[in-house]
Coordinates of C-alpha atoms in Angstrom, one line a residue:
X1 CA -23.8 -3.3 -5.7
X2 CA -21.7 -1.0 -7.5
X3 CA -18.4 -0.6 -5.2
X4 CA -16.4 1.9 -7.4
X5 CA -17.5 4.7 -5.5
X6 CA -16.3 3.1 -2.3
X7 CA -12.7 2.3 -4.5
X8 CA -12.8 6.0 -5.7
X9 CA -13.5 7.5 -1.9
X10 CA -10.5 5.2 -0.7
X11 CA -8.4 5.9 -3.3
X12 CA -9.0 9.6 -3.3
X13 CA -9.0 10.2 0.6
X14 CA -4.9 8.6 0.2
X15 CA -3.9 10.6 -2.9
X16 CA -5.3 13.8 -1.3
X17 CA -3.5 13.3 2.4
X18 CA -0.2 12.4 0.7
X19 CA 0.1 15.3 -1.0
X20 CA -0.8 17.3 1.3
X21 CA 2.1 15.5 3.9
X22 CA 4.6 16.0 0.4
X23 CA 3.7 19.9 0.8
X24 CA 4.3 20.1 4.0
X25 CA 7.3 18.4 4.1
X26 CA 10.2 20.3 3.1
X27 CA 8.9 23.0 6.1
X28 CA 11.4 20.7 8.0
X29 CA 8.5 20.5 11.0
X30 CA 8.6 16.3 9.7
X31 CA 11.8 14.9 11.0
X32 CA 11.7 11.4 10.1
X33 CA 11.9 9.6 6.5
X34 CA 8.3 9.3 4.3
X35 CA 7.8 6.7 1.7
X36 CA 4.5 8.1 -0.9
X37 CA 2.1 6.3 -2.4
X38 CA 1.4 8.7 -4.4
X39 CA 0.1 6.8 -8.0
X40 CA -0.3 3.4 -6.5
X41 CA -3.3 3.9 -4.0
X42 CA -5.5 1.0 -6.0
X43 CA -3.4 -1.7 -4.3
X44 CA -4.1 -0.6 -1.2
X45 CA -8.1 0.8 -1.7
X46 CA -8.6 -2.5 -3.6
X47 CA -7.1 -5.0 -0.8
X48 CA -8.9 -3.2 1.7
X49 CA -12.1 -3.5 0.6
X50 CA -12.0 -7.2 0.4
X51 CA -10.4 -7.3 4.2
X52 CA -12.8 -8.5 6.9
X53 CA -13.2 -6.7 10.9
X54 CA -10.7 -9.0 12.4
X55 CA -8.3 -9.6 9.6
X56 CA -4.6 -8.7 10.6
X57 CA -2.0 -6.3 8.7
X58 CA 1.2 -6.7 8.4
X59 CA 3.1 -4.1 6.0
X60 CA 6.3 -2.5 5.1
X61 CA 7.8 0.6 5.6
X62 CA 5.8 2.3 2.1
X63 CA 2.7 2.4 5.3
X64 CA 0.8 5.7 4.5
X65 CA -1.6 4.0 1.5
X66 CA -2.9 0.8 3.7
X67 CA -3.2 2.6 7.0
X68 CA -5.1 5.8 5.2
X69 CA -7.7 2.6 2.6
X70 CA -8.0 0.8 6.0
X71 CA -9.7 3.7 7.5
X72 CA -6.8 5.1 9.3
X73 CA -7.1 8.8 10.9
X74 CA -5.3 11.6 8.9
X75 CA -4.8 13.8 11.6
X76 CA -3.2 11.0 13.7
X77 CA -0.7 9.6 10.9
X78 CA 0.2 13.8 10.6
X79 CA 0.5 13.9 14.4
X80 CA 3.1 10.8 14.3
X81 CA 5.1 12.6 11.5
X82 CA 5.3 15.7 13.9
X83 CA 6.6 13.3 16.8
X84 CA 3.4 14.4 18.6
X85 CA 2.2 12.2 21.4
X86 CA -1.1 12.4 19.9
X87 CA 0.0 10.3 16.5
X88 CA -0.4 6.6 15.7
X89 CA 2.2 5.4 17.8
X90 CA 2.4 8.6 20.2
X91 CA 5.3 10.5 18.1
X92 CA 7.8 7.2 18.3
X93 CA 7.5 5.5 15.8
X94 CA 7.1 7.6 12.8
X95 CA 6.2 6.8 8.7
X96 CA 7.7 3.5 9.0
X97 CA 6.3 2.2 11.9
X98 CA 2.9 2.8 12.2
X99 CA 0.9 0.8 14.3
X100 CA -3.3 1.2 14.1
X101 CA -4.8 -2.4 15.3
X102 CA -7.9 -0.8 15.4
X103 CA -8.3 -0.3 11.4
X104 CA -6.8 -4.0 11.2
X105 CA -2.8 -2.4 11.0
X106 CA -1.1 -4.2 13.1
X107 CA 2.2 -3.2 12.2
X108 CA 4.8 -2.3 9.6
X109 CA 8.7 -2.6 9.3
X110 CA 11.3 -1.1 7.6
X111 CA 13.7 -3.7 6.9
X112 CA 12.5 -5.7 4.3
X113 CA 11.2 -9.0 4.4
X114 CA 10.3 -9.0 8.4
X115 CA 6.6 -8.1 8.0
X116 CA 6.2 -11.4 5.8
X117 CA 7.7 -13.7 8.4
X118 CA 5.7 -12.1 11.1
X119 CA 2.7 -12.1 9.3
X120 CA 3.1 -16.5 8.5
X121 CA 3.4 -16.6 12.6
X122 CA 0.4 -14.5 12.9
X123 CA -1.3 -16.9 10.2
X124 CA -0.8 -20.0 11.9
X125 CA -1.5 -18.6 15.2
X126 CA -4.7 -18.4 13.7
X127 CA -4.6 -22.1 12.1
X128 CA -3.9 -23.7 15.6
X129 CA -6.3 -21.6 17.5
X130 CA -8.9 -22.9 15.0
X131 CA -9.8 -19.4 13.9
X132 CA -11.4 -19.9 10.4
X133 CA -13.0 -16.8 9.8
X134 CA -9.9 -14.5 9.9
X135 CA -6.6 -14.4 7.5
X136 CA -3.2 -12.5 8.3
X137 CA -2.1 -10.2 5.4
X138 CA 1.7 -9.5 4.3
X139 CA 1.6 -6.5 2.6
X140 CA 4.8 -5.5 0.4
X141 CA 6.8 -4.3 -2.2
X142 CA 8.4 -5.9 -4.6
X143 CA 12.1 -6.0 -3.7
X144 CA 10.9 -8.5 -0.9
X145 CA 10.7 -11.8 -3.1
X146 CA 14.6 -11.3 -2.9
X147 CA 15.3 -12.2 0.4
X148 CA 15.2 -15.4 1.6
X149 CA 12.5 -15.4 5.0
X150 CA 10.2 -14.4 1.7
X151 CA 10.6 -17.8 0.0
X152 CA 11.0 -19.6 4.1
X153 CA 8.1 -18.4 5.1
X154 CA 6.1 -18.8 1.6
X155 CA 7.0 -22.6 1.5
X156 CA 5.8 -23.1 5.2
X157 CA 2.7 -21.3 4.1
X158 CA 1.9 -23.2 1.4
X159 CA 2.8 -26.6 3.6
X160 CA 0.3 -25.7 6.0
X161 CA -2.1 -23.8 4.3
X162 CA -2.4 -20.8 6.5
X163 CA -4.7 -18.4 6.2
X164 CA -2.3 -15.8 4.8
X165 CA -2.3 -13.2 1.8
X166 CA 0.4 -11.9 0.3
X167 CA 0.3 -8.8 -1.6
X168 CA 3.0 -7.6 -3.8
X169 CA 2.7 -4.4 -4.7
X170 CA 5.3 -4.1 -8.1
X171 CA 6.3 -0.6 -8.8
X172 CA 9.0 -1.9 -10.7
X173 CA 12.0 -0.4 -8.5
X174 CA 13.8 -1.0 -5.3
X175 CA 15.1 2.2 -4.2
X176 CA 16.3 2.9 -7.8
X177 CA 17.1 -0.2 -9.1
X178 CA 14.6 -1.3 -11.8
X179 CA 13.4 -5.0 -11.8
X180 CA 15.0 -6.2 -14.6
X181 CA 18.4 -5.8 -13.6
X182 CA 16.9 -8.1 -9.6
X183 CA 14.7 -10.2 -10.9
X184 CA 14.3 -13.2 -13.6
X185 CA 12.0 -12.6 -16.7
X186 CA 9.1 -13.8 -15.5
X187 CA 6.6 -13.0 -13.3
X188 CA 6.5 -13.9 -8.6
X189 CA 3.4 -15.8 -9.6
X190 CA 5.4 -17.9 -11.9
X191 CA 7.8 -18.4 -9.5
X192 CA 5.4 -19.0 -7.0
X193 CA 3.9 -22.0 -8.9
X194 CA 5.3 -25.0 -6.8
X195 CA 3.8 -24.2 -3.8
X196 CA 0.2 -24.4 -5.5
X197 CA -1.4 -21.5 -3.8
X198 CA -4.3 -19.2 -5.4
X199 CA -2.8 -16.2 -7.3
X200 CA -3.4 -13.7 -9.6
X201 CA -1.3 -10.7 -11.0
X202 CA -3.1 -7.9 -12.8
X203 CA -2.5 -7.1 -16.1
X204 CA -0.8 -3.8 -15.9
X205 CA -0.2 -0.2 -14.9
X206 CA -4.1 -0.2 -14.2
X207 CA -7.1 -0.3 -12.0
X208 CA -7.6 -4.3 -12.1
X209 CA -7.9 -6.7 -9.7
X210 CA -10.6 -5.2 -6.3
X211 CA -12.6 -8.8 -7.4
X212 CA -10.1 -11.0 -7.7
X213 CA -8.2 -9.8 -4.3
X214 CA -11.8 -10.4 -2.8
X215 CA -11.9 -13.8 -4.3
X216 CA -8.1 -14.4 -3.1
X217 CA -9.5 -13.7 0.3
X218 CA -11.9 -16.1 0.5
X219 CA -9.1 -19.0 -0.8
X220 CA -6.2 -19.3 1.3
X221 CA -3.1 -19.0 1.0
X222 CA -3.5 -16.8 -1.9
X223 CA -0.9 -14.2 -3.7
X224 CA -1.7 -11.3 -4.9
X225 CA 0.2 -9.2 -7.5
X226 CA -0.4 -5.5 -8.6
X227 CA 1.1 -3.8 -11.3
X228 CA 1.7 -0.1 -10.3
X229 CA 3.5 2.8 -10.1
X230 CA 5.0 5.3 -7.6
X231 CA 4.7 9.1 -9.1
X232 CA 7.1 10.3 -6.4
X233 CA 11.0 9.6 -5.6
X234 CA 11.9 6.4 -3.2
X235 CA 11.8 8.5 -0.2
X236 CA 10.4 12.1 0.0
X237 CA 8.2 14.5 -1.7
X238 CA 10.5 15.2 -5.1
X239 CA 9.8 14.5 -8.3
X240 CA 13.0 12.6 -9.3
X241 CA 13.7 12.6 -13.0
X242 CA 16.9 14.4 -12.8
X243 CA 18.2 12.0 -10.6
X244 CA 18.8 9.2 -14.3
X245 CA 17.6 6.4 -13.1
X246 CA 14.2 6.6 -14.5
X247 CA 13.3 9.2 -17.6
X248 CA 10.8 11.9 -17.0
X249 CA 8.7 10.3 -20.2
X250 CA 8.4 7.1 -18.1
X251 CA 6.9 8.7 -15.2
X252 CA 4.6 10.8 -17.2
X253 CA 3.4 8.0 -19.3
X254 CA 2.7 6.5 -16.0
X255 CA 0.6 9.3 -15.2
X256 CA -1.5 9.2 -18.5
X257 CA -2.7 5.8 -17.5
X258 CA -3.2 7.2 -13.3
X259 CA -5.9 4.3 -12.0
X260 CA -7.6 7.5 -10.1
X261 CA -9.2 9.4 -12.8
X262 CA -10.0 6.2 -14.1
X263 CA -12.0 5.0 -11.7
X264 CA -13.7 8.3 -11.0
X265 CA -15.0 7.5 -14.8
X266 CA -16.7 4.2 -13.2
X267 CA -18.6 6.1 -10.5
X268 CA -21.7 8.0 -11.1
X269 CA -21.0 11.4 -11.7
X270 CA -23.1 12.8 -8.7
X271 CA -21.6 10.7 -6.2
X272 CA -18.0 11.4 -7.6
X273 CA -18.9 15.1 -6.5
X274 CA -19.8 14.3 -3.2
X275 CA -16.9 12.3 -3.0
X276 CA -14.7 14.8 -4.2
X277 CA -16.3 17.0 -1.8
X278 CA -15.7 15.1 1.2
X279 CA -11.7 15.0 0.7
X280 CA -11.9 19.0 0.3
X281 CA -13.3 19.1 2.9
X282 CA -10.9 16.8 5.1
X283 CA -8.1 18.6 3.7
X284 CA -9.0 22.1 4.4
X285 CA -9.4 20.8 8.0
X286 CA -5.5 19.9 7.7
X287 CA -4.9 23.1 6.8
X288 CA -7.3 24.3 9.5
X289 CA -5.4 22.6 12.1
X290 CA -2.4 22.3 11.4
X291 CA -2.4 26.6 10.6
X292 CA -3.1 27.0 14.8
X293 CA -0.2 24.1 15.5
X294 CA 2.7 25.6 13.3
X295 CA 1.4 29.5 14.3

């Protein structure tokens, strides 16, 4: 069964709705903070895909790609932006803390670390109610591996082996802090190694890696690490190359190697269409409705 067009729809239907929210946003009718995912949707279309009904999310405040790739509603995360009571969590909780059980999301968190540690409880909640079928899923970024409840609960994980997945996704910057001036040289899966759990890191700046999380899943614990990219500032809808810390040539090299195109290539032309399509057509219904709500 050929699954890039599935991949392409997922990782289409997140690009498209983030830019549209990074349009809207500097109308000032968004109040709270929004962390894109604008160039690293494959982590999040890819993990989804191999996710199970009944399978538990747990992610951080960078929410928009896994709630949109686990099927989330568009309209609704717009509506929680706009404090509307008709958003994911009825206009309280905003980008950071969405919270969609009914797509699998069962919550993120802005500080970082705490959606790992909740995530292990949820996993061995599982474990003792003898619940083999299901896996909890701690979904971050890669400034989490320095805090300590990362290595705590990683090391009770691996004791126990829960039914838990980590996913890092590595954009290579906390806030604006690159990772080699916070991390050793070498890789969270080499660090990892002691605990003897199932990993796998993909091999760049790429769309690698939708079989091997799927494999992951099926092998518990399991890490998984992706390689990506974020096109966008920390926070907010700017492009921010003037701001020093990364060079504009970084970010457009990024952009020459963009997973999304790429995997468009892998789906049969036809159905790329259709696919393509289908977002327009979601998008122009933002504009649809959101037109009447802001006249």
């Amino acid at each position: 069964m050929n699954k890039y067009p599935e991949l392409y729809h997922r990782m289409l239907r997140v690009r498209r709705v983030e830019e549209w929210i990074a349009a809207e946003y500097p109308k000032g009718r968004m109040r709270c903070p929004v962390h894109f995912s604008v160039g690293q949707e494959f982590p999040a279309a890819a993990v989804s895909m191999a996710l199970r009904p009944g399978d538990q999310v747990y992610a951080s405040h960078r929410s928009h790609g896994p709630y949109l790739a686990l099927g989330g509603d568009p309209q609704k995360l717009i509506d929680e932006l706009l404090g509307l009571e008709t958003g994911v969590t009825g206009g309280y909780g905003g980008s950071m803390y969405l919270t969609a059980p009914e797509v699998g999301l069962v919550g993120t968190w802005p500080t970082v670390g705490d959606c790992v540690s909740i995530a292990t409880g949820a996993a061995l909640a599982m474990k003792l109610a003898g619940d083999t079928e299901h896996c909890a899923v701690a979904w971050f970024g890669d400034a989490v591996p320095e805090t300590g409840q990362f290595w705590e609960s990683g090391n009770f994980a691996a004791l126990h082996r829960l039914p838990l997945l980590y996913v890092c996704e590595n954009n290579g910057y906390a806030t604006q802090t690159n990772l080699s001036y916070r991390q050793p040289d070498n890789t969270l899966v080499d660090r990892v190694a002691p605990w003897d759990i199932s990993c796998w890191q993909s091999r760049g700046v790429r769309a690698d890696g939708m079989g091997e999380a799927d494999a992951l899943r099926r092998n518990l614990p399991g890490l998984a690490l992706f390689n990506t990219y974020r096109f966008l500032e920390h926070v907010g809808p700017n492009d921010d190359r003037d701001m020093g810390y990364r060079k504009g040539a970084e970010i457009d090299a990024a952009r020459e190697v963009d997973p999304l195109p790429r995997v468009r290539l892998l789906c049969d032309p036809g159905a790329a269409d259709d696919i393509d399509a289908e977002v327009a057509g979601l998008v122009a219904g933002l504009d649809a409705r959101y037109a009447v709500l802001s006249g």
